[in-house]
mmCIF file of C-alpha atoms in Angstrom:
data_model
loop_
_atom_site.group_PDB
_atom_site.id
_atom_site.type_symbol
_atom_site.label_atom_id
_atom_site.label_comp_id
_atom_site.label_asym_id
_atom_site.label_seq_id
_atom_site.Cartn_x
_atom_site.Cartn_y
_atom_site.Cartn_z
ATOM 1 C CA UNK S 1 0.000 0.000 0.000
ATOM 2 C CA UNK S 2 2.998 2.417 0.605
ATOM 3 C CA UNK S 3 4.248 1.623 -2.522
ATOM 4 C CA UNK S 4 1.668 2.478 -4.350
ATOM 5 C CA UNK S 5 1.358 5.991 -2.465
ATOM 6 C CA UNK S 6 5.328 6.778 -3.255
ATOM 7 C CA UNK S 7 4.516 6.489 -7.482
ATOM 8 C CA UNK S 8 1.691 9.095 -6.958
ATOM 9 C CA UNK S 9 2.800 12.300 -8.802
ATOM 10 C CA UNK S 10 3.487 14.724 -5.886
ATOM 11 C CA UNK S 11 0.335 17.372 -7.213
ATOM 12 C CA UNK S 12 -3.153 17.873 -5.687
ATOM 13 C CA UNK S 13 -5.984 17.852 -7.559
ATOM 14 C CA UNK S 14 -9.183 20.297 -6.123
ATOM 15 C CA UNK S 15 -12.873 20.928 -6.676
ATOM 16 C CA UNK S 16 -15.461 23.032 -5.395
ATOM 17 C CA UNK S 17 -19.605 21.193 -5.676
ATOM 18 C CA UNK S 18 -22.698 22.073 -4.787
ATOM 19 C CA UNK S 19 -25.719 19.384 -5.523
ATOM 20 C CA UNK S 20 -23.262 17.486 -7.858
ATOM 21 C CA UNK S 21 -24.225 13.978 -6.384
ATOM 22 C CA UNK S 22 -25.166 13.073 -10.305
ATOM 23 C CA UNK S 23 -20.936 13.206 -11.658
ATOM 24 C CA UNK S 24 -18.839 13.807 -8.959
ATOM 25 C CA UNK S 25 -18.120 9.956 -8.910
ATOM 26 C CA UNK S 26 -16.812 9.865 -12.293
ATOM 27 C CA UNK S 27 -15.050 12.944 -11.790
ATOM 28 C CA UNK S 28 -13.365 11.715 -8.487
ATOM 29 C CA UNK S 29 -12.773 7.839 -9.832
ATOM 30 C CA UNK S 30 -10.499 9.925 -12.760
ATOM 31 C CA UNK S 31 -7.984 10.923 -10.694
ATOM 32 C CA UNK S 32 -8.364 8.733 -7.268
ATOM 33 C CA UNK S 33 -5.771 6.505 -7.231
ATOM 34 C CA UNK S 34 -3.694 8.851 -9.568
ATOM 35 C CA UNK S 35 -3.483 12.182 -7.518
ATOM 36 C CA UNK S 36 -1.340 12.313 -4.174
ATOM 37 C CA UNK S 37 -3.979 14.745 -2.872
ATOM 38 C CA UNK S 38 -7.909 15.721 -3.747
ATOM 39 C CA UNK S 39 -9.275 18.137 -1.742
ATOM 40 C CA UNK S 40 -13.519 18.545 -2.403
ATOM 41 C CA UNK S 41 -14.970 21.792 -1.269
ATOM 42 C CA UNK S 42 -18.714 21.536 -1.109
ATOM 43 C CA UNK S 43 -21.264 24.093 0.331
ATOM 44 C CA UNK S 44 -23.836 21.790 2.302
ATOM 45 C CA UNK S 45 -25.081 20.036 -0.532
ATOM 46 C CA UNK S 46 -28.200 18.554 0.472
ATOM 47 C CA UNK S 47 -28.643 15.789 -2.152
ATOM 48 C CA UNK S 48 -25.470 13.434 -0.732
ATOM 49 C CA UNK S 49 -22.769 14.851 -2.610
ATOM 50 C CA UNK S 50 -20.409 15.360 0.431
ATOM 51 C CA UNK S 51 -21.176 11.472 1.136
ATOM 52 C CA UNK S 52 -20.076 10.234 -2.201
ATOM 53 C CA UNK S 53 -17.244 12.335 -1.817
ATOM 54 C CA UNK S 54 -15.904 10.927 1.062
ATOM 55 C CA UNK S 55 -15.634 7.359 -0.358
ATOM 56 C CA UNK S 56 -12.581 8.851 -2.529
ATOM 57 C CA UNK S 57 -11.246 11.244 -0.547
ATOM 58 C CA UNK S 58 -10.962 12.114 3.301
ATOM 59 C CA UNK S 59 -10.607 15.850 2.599
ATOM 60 C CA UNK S 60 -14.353 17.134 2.635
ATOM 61 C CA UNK S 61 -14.470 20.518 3.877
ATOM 62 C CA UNK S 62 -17.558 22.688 4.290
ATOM 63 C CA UNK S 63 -17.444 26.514 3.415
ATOM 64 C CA UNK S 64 -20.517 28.531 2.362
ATOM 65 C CA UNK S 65 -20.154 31.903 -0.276
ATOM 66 C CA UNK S 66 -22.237 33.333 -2.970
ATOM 67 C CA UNK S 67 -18.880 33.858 -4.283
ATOM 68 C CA UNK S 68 -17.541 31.557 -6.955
ATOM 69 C CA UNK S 69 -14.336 32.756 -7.397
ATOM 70 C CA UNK S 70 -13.636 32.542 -3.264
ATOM 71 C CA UNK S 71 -14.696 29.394 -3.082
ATOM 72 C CA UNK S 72 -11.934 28.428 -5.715
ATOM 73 C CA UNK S 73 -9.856 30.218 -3.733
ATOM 74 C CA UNK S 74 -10.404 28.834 -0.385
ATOM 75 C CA UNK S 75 -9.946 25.230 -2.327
ATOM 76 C CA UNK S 76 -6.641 26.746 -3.613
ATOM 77 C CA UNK S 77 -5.566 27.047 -0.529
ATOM 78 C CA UNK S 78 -5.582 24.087 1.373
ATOM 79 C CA UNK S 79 -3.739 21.999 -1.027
ATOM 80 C CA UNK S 80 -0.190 21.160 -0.046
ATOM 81 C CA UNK S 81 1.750 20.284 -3.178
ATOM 82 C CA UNK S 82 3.302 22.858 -5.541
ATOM 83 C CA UNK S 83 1.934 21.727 -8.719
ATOM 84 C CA UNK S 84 -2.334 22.331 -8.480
ATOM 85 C CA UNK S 85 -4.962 20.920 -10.769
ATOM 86 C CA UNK S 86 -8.639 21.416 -10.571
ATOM 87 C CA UNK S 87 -11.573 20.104 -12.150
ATOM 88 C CA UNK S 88 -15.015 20.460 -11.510
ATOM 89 C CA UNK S 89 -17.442 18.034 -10.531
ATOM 90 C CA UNK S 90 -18.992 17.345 -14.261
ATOM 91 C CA UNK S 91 -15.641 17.073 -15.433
ATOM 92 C CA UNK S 92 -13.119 13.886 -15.996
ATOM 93 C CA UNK S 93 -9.758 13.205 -16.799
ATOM 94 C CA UNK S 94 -8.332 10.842 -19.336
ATOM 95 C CA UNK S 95 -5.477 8.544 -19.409
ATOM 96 C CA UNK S 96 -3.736 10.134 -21.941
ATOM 97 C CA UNK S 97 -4.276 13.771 -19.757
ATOM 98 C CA UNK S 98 -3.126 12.077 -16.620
ATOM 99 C CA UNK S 99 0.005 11.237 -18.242
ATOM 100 C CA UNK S 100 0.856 14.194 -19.881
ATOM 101 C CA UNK S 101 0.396 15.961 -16.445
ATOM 102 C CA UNK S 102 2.735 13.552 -15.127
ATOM 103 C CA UNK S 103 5.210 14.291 -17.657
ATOM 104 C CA UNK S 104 5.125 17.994 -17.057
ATOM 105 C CA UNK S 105 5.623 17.769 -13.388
ATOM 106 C CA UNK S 106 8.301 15.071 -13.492
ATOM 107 C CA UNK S 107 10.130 17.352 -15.618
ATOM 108 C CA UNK S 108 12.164 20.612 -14.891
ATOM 109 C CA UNK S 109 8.803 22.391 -17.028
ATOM 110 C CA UNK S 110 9.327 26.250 -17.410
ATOM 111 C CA UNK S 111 6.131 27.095 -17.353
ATOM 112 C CA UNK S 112 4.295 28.181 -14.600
ATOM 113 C CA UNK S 113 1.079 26.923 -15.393
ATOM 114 C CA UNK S 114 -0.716 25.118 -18.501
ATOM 115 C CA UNK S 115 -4.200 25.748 -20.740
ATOM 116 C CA UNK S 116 -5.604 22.554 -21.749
ATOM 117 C CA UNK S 117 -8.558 21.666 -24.110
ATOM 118 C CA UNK S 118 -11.828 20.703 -22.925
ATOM 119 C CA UNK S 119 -14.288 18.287 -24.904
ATOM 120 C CA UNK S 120 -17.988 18.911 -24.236
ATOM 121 C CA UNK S 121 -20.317 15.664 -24.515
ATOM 122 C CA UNK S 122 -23.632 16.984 -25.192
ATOM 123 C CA UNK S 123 -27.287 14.925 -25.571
ATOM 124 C CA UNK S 124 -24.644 12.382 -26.546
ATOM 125 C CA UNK S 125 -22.506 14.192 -28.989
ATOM 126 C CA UNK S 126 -18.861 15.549 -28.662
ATOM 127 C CA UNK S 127 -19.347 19.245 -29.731
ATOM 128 C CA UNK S 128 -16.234 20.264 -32.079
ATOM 129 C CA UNK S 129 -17.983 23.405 -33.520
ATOM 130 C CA UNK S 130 -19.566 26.500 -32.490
ATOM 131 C CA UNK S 131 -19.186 28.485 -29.146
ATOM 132 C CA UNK S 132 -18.548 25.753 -27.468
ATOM 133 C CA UNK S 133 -15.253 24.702 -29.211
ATOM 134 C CA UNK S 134 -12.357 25.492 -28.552
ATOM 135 C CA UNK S 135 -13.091 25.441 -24.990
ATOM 136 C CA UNK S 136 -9.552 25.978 -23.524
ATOM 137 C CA UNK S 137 -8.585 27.270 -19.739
ATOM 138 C CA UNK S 138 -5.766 27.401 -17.365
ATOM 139 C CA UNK S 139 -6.511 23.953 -15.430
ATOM 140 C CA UNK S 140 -2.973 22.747 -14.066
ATOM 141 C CA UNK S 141 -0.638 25.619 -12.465
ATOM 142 C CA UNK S 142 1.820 25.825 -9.947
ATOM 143 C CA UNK S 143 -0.003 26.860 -6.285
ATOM 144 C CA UNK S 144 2.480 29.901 -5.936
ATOM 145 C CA UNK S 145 2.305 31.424 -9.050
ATOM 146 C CA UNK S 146 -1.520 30.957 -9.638
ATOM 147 C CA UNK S 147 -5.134 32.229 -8.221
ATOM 148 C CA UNK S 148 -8.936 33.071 -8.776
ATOM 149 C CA UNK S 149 -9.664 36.573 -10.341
ATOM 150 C CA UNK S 150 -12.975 37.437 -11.783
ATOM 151 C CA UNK S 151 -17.012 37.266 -11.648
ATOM 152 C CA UNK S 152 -19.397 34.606 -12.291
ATOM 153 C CA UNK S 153 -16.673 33.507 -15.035
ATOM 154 C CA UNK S 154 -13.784 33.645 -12.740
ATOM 155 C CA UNK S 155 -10.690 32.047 -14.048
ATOM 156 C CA UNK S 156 -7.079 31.541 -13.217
ATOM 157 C CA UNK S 157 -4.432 34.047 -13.524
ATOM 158 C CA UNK S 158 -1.004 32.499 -13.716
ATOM 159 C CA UNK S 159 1.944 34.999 -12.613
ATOM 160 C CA UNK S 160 4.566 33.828 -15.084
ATOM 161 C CA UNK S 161 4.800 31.739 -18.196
ATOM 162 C CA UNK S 162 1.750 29.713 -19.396
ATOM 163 C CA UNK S 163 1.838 26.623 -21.884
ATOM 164 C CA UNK S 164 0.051 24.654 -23.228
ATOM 165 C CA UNK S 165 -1.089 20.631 -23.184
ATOM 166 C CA UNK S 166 -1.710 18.467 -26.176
ATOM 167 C CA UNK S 167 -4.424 16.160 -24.313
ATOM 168 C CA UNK S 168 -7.518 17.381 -23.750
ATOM 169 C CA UNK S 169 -10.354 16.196 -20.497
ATOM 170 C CA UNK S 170 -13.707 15.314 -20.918
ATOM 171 C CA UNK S 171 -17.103 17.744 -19.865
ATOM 172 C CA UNK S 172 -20.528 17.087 -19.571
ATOM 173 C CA UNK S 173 -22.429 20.268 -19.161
ATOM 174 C CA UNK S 174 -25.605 19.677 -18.702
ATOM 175 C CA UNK S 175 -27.555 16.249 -17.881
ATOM 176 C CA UNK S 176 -30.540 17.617 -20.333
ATOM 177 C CA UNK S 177 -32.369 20.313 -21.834
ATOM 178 C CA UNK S 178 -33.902 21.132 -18.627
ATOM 179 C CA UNK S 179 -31.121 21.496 -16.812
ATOM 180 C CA UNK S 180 -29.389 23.694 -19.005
ATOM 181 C CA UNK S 181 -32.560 25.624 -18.909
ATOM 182 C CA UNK S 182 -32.326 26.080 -15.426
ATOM 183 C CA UNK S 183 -28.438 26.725 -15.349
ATOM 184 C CA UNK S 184 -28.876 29.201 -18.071
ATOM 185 C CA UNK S 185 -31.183 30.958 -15.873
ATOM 186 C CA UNK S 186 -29.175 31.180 -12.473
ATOM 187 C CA UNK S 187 -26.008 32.127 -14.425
ATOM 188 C CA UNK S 188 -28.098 35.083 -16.147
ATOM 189 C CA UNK S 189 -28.825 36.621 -12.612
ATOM 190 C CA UNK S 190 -25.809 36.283 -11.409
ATOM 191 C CA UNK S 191 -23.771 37.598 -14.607
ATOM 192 C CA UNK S 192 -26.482 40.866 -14.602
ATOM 193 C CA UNK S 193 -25.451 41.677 -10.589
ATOM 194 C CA UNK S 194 -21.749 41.594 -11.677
ATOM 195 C CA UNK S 195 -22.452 44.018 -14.151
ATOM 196 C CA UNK S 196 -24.808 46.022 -12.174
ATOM 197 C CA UNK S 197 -22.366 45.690 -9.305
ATOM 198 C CA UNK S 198 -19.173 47.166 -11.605
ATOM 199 C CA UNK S 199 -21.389 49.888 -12.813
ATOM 200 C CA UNK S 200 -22.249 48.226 -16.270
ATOM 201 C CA UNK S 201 -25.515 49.836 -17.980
ATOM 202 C CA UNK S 202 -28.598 48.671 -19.646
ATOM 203 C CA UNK S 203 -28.538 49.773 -23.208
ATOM 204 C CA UNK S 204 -31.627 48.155 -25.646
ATOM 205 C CA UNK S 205 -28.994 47.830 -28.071
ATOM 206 C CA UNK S 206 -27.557 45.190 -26.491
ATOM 207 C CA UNK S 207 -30.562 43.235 -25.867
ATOM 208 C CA UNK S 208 -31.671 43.128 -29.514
ATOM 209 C CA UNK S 209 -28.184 42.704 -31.178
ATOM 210 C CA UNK S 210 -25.623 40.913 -28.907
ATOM 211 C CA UNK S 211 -27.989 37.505 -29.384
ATOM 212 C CA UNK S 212 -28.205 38.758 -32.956
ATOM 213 C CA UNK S 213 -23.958 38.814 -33.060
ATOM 214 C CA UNK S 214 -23.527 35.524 -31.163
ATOM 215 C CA UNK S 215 -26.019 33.757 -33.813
ATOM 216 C CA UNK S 216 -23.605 34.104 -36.511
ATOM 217 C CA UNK S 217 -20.329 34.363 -34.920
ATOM 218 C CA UNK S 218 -21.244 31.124 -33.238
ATOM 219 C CA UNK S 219 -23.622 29.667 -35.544
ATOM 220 C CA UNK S 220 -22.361 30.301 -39.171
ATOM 221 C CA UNK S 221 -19.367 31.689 -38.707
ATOM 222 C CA UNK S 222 -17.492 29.092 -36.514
ATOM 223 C CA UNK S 223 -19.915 26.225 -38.152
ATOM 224 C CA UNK S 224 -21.985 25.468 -35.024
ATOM 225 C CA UNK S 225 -24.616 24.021 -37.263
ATOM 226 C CA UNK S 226 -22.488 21.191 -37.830
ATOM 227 C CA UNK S 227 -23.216 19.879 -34.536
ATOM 228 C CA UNK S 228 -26.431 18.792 -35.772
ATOM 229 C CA UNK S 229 -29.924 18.933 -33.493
ATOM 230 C CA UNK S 230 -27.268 19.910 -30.334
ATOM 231 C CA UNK S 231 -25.747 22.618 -32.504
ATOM 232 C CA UNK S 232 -28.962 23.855 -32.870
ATOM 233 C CA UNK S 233 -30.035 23.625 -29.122
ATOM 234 C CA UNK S 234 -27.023 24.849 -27.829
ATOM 235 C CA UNK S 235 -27.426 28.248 -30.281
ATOM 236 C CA UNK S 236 -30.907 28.755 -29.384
ATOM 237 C CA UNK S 237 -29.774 28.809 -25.525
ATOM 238 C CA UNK S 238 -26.575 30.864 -25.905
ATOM 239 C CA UNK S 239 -28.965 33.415 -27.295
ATOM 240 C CA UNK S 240 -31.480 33.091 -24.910
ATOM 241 C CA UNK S 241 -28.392 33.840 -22.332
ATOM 242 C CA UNK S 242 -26.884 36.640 -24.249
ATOM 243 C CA UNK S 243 -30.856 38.553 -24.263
ATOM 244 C CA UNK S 244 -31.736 37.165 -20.361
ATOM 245 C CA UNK S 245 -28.383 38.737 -19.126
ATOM 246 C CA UNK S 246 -29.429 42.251 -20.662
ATOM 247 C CA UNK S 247 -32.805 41.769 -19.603
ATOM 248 C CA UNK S 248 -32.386 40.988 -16.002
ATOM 249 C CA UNK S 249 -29.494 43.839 -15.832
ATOM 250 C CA UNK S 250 -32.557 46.222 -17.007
ATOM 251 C CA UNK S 251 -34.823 44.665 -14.566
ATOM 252 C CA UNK S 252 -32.297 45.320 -11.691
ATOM 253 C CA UNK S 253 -31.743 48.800 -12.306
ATOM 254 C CA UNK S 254 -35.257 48.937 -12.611
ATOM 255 C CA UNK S 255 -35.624 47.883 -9.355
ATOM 256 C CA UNK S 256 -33.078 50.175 -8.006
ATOM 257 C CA UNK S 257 -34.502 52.929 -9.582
ATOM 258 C CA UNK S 258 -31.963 53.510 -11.709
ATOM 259 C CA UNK S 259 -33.895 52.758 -15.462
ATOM 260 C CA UNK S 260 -36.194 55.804 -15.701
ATOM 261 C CA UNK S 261 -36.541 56.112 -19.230
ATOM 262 C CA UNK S 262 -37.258 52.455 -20.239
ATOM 263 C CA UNK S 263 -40.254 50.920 -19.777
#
């Protein structure tokens, strides 16, 4: 059993859940075994999440934020190795990924962190068209050089050099049409605060054109329709995204009474 702890690369792999009880297991089985350390940060899931999550790992913690980006953070944080990976809990790693990783921090790498491709699996289709592809982020960094910076769409800033991997991970977004229906919804909100919060203002141009923009950019332009029925799906909700997030921002100034003039 030692022995098989002392060929563990020396990195520590993190995520942060919340009602994931449907795919953290397949997230966690792709790199038990594999990472010397996984630390799950979960915010009092209520659905059993936290229990699955201790049958892979014994680091469970609790912390409750509104905040995406902190909670990150606060994951961040408690890992002990210098080289960090994270993945979230609808996400999963593949063998030729885990190796690569390995590679990187066996060797005397001068980077200081690493984007690698993600693959979206969709109502049973790998999207490679459209928005959705590339889909490319900062996922394996080391701890000192890295952290979270941003809104709803935080991300990780690396101080220092960033490369880049040739293997890509695997990403389910959404279980089914309802669920991205929902998710589409929350993020909408909480995307329109940001902006109301950093002084961003409601302009009717936006509402009717951005979805208009992100129809063709997306659509024609980077061949989304390609993807078949999904492509199509996946279009009609990016612009029902693009118009909610400009229609709850007018909504919340509304509210505030800051949107005299529209009505």
């Amino acid at each position: 059993m030692e022995r098989e702890q002392d060929t563990r690369p020396p990195i520590s792999v993190y995520m942060i859940t919340l009602n994931n009880s449907a795919t953290i297991a397949r997230a966690l089985e792709s790199v038990a075994g594999w990472a010397d350390e996984i630390i799950v940060v979960d915010s009092h899931s209520p659905d059993g999440t936290a229990d699955i999550a201790l049958k892979y790992t014994e680091q469970v913690l609790q912390f409750d934020t509104t905040s995406q980006p902190e909670k990150y953070q606060y994951a961040q944080n408690r890992c002990r190795n210098h080289w960090i990976l994270f993945i979230d809990a609808d996400e999963w790693l593949t063998d030729s990924f885990r190796k690569e990783v390995e590679e990187i921090i066996g060797s005397d790498s001068a980077s200081d962190g690493y984007i690698a491709d993600r693959r979206n699996i969709y109502l049973g289709r790998e999207i490679k068209h459209g928005g959705w592809y590339p889909d490319r982020e900062i996922r394996l960094y080391r701890k000192d050089k890295g952290g979270w910076e941003g809104g709803i769409h935080a991300k990780v800033h690396v101080k220092g050099r960033v490369g880049h991997m040739k293997n890509h991970y695997l990403h389910t977004p959404y279980a089914d049409t309802a669920h991205q229906i929902r998710t589409v919804d929350r993020y909408s909100e909480a995307y329109a605060r940001d902006l109301l919060t950093a002084g961003r203002r409601f302009h009717l141009a936006n509402m009717i054109l951005r979805p208009i923009y992100r129809f063709f950019r997306d659509y024609i332009f980077k061949m989304g329709f390609l993807d078949g029925i999904p492509g199509i799906i996946i279009m009609a909700s990016t612009m029902y995204y693009v118009f909610m997030k400009q229609a709850r921002l007018w909504e919340m100034e509304k509210n505030h009474g800051r949107n005299k003039g529209v009505h």
